[in-house]
Amino acid sequence: EERALLKFVRARKSAEKSYEMLRNTLAWRARERVDACLSEPIDDDKLKHVERIPAYYAGFGKTGHPIYVEHTAVIPWPTILEHMTADEFLKSQVQTLEWQASVVYPEASRRAGEPITQVINVWDLKGLTMSGFTSEIRAFVKKASAVAQDNYPEGLYAAYIVNAPKIFSFVWAVVKQFLDAKTVAKVHIYGSGSK
């Protein structure tokens, strides 16, 4: 589809780099059997841990983009890490991205009367502590960010980080290293004040 190709062009700015990114994505999709992932559910004993992630779609913004809300600070990482490998967790994230592309974006496009292929993310950091952001969790975040950025380019319309504690500046310094500069510019951070 032309819109999907355009996302790769926007992400890399040159035909050669865009083609390389697309070629790598197609190889990754074949290797990981991404086209079949929605018909291959995660085992129930793994799924129950993913389902504990406090996240949901909250409707559509003024621009028509779907809004995804996640209480990031209370994701049950110790349980997820104990019961799932990084690859199993990534599969669940890929399934979410594929479901978003095949169900959420078409509905947003239908409602808006124009193509919508990006999401607004709201990440609530209330309760975030440094002890909860271990090296193992950082590795998970890095791997998940790379999969999304490398294979689902230009999927973010905007991100709002709310209730960011003062220590978040350290966390953000680590996380933004793994993100494209254009993506970083779409992120808006708000503390726990009354904004």
mmCIF file of N, CA, C and O in Angstrom, residues 55-97:
data_model
loop_
_atom_site.group_PDB
_atom_site.id
_atom_site.type_symbol
_atom_site.label_atom_id
_atom_site.label_comp_id
_atom_site.label_asym_id
_atom_site.label_seq_id
_atom_site.Cartn_x
_atom_site.Cartn_y
_atom_site.Cartn_z
ATOM 1 N N ALA A 55 -3.094 -0.912 30.231
ATOM 2 C CA ALA A 55 -3.100 -0.136 28.991
ATOM 3 C C ALA A 55 -4.397 -0.390 28.239
ATOM 4 O O ALA A 55 -4.984 -1.472 28.342
ATOM 5 N N TYR A 56 -4.810 0.629 27.482
ATOM 6 C CA TYR A 56 -6.053 0.513 26.726
ATOM 7 C C TYR A 56 -6.126 1.630 25.687
ATOM 8 O O TYR A 56 -5.410 2.625 25.777
ATOM 9 N N TYR A 57 -7.006 1.454 24.713
ATOM 10 C CA TYR A 57 -7.310 2.523 23.762
ATOM 11 C C TYR A 57 -8.449 3.334 24.371
ATOM 12 O O TYR A 57 -9.445 2.778 24.819
ATOM 13 N N ALA A 58 -8.278 4.664 24.382
ATOM 14 C CA ALA A 58 -9.230 5.535 25.076
ATOM 15 C C ALA A 58 -10.086 6.354 24.121
ATOM 16 O O ALA A 58 -10.690 7.334 24.523
ATOM 17 N N GLY A 59 -10.131 5.988 22.868
ATOM 18 C CA GLY A 59 -10.925 6.741 21.908
ATOM 19 C C GLY A 59 -10.038 7.400 20.871
ATOM 20 O O GLY A 59 -8.955 6.896 20.548
ATOM 21 N N PHE A 60 -10.497 8.546 20.363
ATOM 22 C CA PHE A 60 -9.816 9.223 19.270
ATOM 23 C C PHE A 60 -9.651 10.701 19.612
ATOM 24 O O PHE A 60 -10.534 11.315 20.204
ATOM 25 N N GLY A 61 -8.509 11.271 19.239
ATOM 26 C CA GLY A 61 -8.235 12.673 19.509
ATOM 27 C C GLY A 61 -8.928 13.595 18.528
ATOM 28 O O GLY A 61 -9.607 13.142 17.591
ATOM 29 N N LYS A 62 -8.753 14.888 18.708
ATOM 30 C CA LYS A 62 -9.377 15.893 17.838
ATOM 31 C C LYS A 62 -8.955 15.731 16.390
ATOM 32 O O LYS A 62 -9.694 16.071 15.466
ATOM 33 N N THR A 63 -7.739 15.217 16.179
ATOM 34 C CA THR A 63 -7.220 15.025 14.827
ATOM 35 C C THR A 63 -7.673 13.698 14.220
ATOM 36 O O THR A 63 -7.348 13.400 13.080
ATOM 37 N N GLY A 64 -8.377 12.880 15.016
ATOM 38 C CA GLY A 64 -8.852 11.582 14.539
ATOM 39 C C GLY A 64 -7.933 10.428 14.889
ATOM 40 O O GLY A 64 -8.276 9.266 14.665
ATOM 41 N N HIS A 65 -6.776 10.732 15.441
ATOM 42 C CA HIS A 65 -5.822 9.674 15.775
ATOM 43 C C HIS A 65 -6.271 8.900 17.015
ATOM 44 O O HIS A 65 -6.773 9.500 17.973
ATOM 45 N N PRO A 66 -6.096 7.575 16.996
ATOM 46 C CA PRO A 66 -6.447 6.798 18.185
ATOM 47 C C PRO A 66 -5.535 7.176 19.355
ATOM 48 O O PRO A 66 -4.374 7.544 19.156
ATOM 49 N N ILE A 67 -6.083 7.089 20.559
ATOM 50 C CA ILE A 67 -5.330 7.430 21.768
ATOM 51 C C ILE A 67 -5.111 6.150 22.572
ATOM 52 O O ILE A 67 -6.070 5.463 22.932
ATOM 53 N N TYR A 68 -3.846 5.861 22.816
ATOM 54 C CA TYR A 68 -3.463 4.677 23.590
ATOM 55 C C TYR A 68 -2.897 5.165 24.927
ATOM 56 O O TYR A 68 -1.978 5.977 24.954
ATOM 57 N N VAL A 69 -3.464 4.686 26.025
ATOM 58 C CA VAL A 69 -3.052 5.103 27.360
ATOM 59 C C VAL A 69 -2.427 3.906 28.080
ATOM 60 O O VAL A 69 -2.980 2.808 28.066
ATOM 61 N N GLU A 70 -1.282 4.166 28.721
ATOM 62 C CA GLU A 70 -0.591 3.101 29.451
ATOM 63 C C GLU A 70 -0.068 3.672 30.769
ATOM 64 O O GLU A 70 0.550 4.731 30.782
ATOM 65 N N HIS A 71 -0.345 2.974 31.863
ATOM 66 C CA HIS A 71 0.234 3.369 33.156
ATOM 67 C C HIS A 71 1.580 2.643 33.255
ATOM 68 O O HIS A 71 1.722 1.621 33.915
ATOM 69 N N THR A 72 2.535 3.219 32.583
ATOM 70 C CA THR A 72 3.849 2.617 32.378
ATOM 71 C C THR A 72 4.573 2.283 33.672
ATOM 72 O O THR A 72 5.245 1.258 33.771
ATOM 73 N N ALA A 73 4.427 3.138 34.667
ATOM 74 C CA ALA A 73 5.183 2.972 35.913
ATOM 75 C C ALA A 73 4.777 1.737 36.698
ATOM 76 O O ALA A 73 5.550 1.263 37.527
ATOM 77 N N VAL A 74 3.595 1.207 36.440
ATOM 78 C CA VAL A 74 3.158 0.049 37.222
ATOM 79 C C VAL A 74 3.043 -1.230 36.381
ATOM 80 O O VAL A 74 2.387 -2.183 36.782
ATOM 81 N N ILE A 75 3.705 -1.238 35.231
ATOM 82 C CA ILE A 75 3.770 -2.486 34.465
ATOM 83 C C ILE A 75 4.438 -3.527 35.360
ATOM 84 O O ILE A 75 5.476 -3.266 35.960
ATOM 85 N N PRO A 76 3.857 -4.711 35.466
ATOM 86 C CA PRO A 76 4.417 -5.722 36.372
ATOM 87 C C PRO A 76 5.655 -6.414 35.783
ATOM 88 O O PRO A 76 5.654 -7.611 35.508
ATOM 89 N N TRP A 77 6.723 -5.625 35.618
ATOM 90 C CA TRP A 77 7.935 -6.156 34.983
ATOM 91 C C TRP A 77 8.506 -7.382 35.675
ATOM 92 O O TRP A 77 8.892 -8.337 34.991
ATOM 93 N N PRO A 78 8.596 -7.423 37.003
ATOM 94 C CA PRO A 78 9.166 -8.627 37.632
ATOM 95 C C PRO A 78 8.424 -9.909 37.237
ATOM 96 O O PRO A 78 9.046 -10.924 36.931
ATOM 97 N N THR A 79 7.105 -9.836 37.191
ATOM 98 C CA THR A 79 6.313 -11.006 36.801
ATOM 99 C C THR A 79 6.525 -11.340 35.329
ATOM 100 O O THR A 79 6.691 -12.510 34.967
ATOM 101 N N ILE A 80 6.517 -10.316 34.483
ATOM 102 C CA ILE A 80 6.732 -10.546 33.048
ATOM 103 C C ILE A 80 8.108 -11.167 32.813
ATOM 104 O O ILE A 80 8.236 -12.154 32.087
ATOM 105 N N LEU A 81 9.131 -10.608 33.456
ATOM 106 C CA LEU A 81 10.490 -11.119 33.268
ATOM 107 C C LEU A 81 10.649 -12.533 33.806
ATOM 108 O O LEU A 81 11.433 -13.325 33.280
ATOM 109 N N GLU A 82 9.904 -12.840 34.829
ATOM 110 C CA GLU A 82 9.984 -14.179 35.421
ATOM 111 C C GLU A 82 9.323 -15.244 34.549
ATOM 112 O O GLU A 82 9.771 -16.377 34.497
ATOM 113 N N HIS A 83 8.269 -14.858 33.842
ATOM 114 C CA HIS A 83 7.466 -15.843 33.117
ATOM 115 C C HIS A 83 7.570 -15.783 31.600
ATOM 116 O O HIS A 83 7.011 -16.643 30.916
ATOM 117 N N MET A 84 8.267 -14.767 31.080
ATOM 118 C CA MET A 84 8.364 -14.642 29.627
ATOM 119 C C MET A 84 9.797 -14.324 29.224
ATOM 120 O O MET A 84 10.481 -13.572 29.912
ATOM 121 N N THR A 85 10.201 -14.860 28.087
ATOM 122 C CA THR A 85 11.493 -14.470 27.531
ATOM 123 C C THR A 85 11.308 -13.137 26.799
ATOM 124 O O THR A 85 10.175 -12.718 26.525
ATOM 125 N N ALA A 86 12.403 -12.508 26.473
ATOM 126 C CA ALA A 86 12.328 -11.256 25.720
ATOM 127 C C ALA A 86 11.618 -11.481 24.384
ATOM 128 O O ALA A 86 10.802 -10.662 23.964
ATOM 129 N N ASP A 87 11.894 -12.593 23.723
ATOM 130 C CA ASP A 87 11.261 -12.875 22.435
ATOM 131 C C ASP A 87 9.753 -13.096 22.580
ATOM 132 O O ASP A 87 8.976 -12.666 21.722
ATOM 133 N N GLU A 88 9.335 -13.762 23.653
ATOM 134 C CA GLU A 88 7.900 -13.961 23.875
ATOM 135 C C GLU A 88 7.202 -12.623 24.123
ATOM 136 O O GLU A 88 6.111 -12.377 23.613
ATOM 137 N N PHE A 89 7.846 -11.769 24.906
ATOM 138 C CA PHE A 89 7.256 -10.457 25.168
ATOM 139 C C PHE A 89 7.201 -9.627 23.879
ATOM 140 O O PHE A 89 6.194 -8.981 23.596
ATOM 141 N N LEU A 90 8.276 -9.672 23.094
ATOM 142 C CA LEU A 90 8.286 -8.930 21.832
ATOM 143 C C LEU A 90 7.199 -9.415 20.887
ATOM 144 O O LEU A 90 6.590 -8.617 20.184
ATOM 145 N N LYS A 91 6.944 -10.713 20.888
ATOM 146 C CA LYS A 91 5.867 -11.243 20.044
ATOM 147 C C LYS A 91 4.543 -10.601 20.441
ATOM 148 O O LYS A 91 3.746 -10.226 19.579
ATOM 149 N N SER A 92 4.313 -10.447 21.735
ATOM 150 C CA SER A 92 3.062 -9.814 22.177
ATOM 151 C C SER A 92 3.000 -8.359 21.725
ATOM 152 O O SER A 92 1.933 -7.861 21.367
ATOM 153 N N GLN A 93 4.133 -7.684 21.722
ATOM 154 C CA GLN A 93 4.164 -6.292 21.274
ATOM 155 C C GLN A 93 3.932 -6.195 19.773
ATOM 156 O O GLN A 93 3.234 -5.291 19.301
ATOM 157 N N VAL A 94 4.504 -7.121 19.018
ATOM 158 C CA VAL A 94 4.285 -7.151 17.569
ATOM 159 C C VAL A 94 2.812 -7.429 17.277
ATOM 160 O O VAL A 94 2.216 -6.808 16.393
ATOM 161 N N GLN A 95 2.210 -8.339 18.037
ATOM 162 C CA GLN A 95 0.782 -8.602 17.847
ATOM 163 C C GLN A 95 -0.039 -7.330 18.087
ATOM 164 O O GLN A 95 -0.977 -7.048 17.345
ATOM 165 N N THR A 96 0.331 -6.567 19.094
ATOM 166 C CA THR A 96 -0.370 -5.313 19.376
ATOM 167 C C THR A 96 -0.226 -4.342 18.205
ATOM 168 O O THR A 96 -1.202 -3.717 17.779
ATOM 169 N N LEU A 97 0.990 -4.213 17.676
ATOM 170 C CA LEU A 97 1.221 -3.311 16.547
ATOM 171 C C LEU A 97 0.474 -3.768 15.290
ATOM 172 O O LEU A 97 -0.055 -2.947 14.536
#
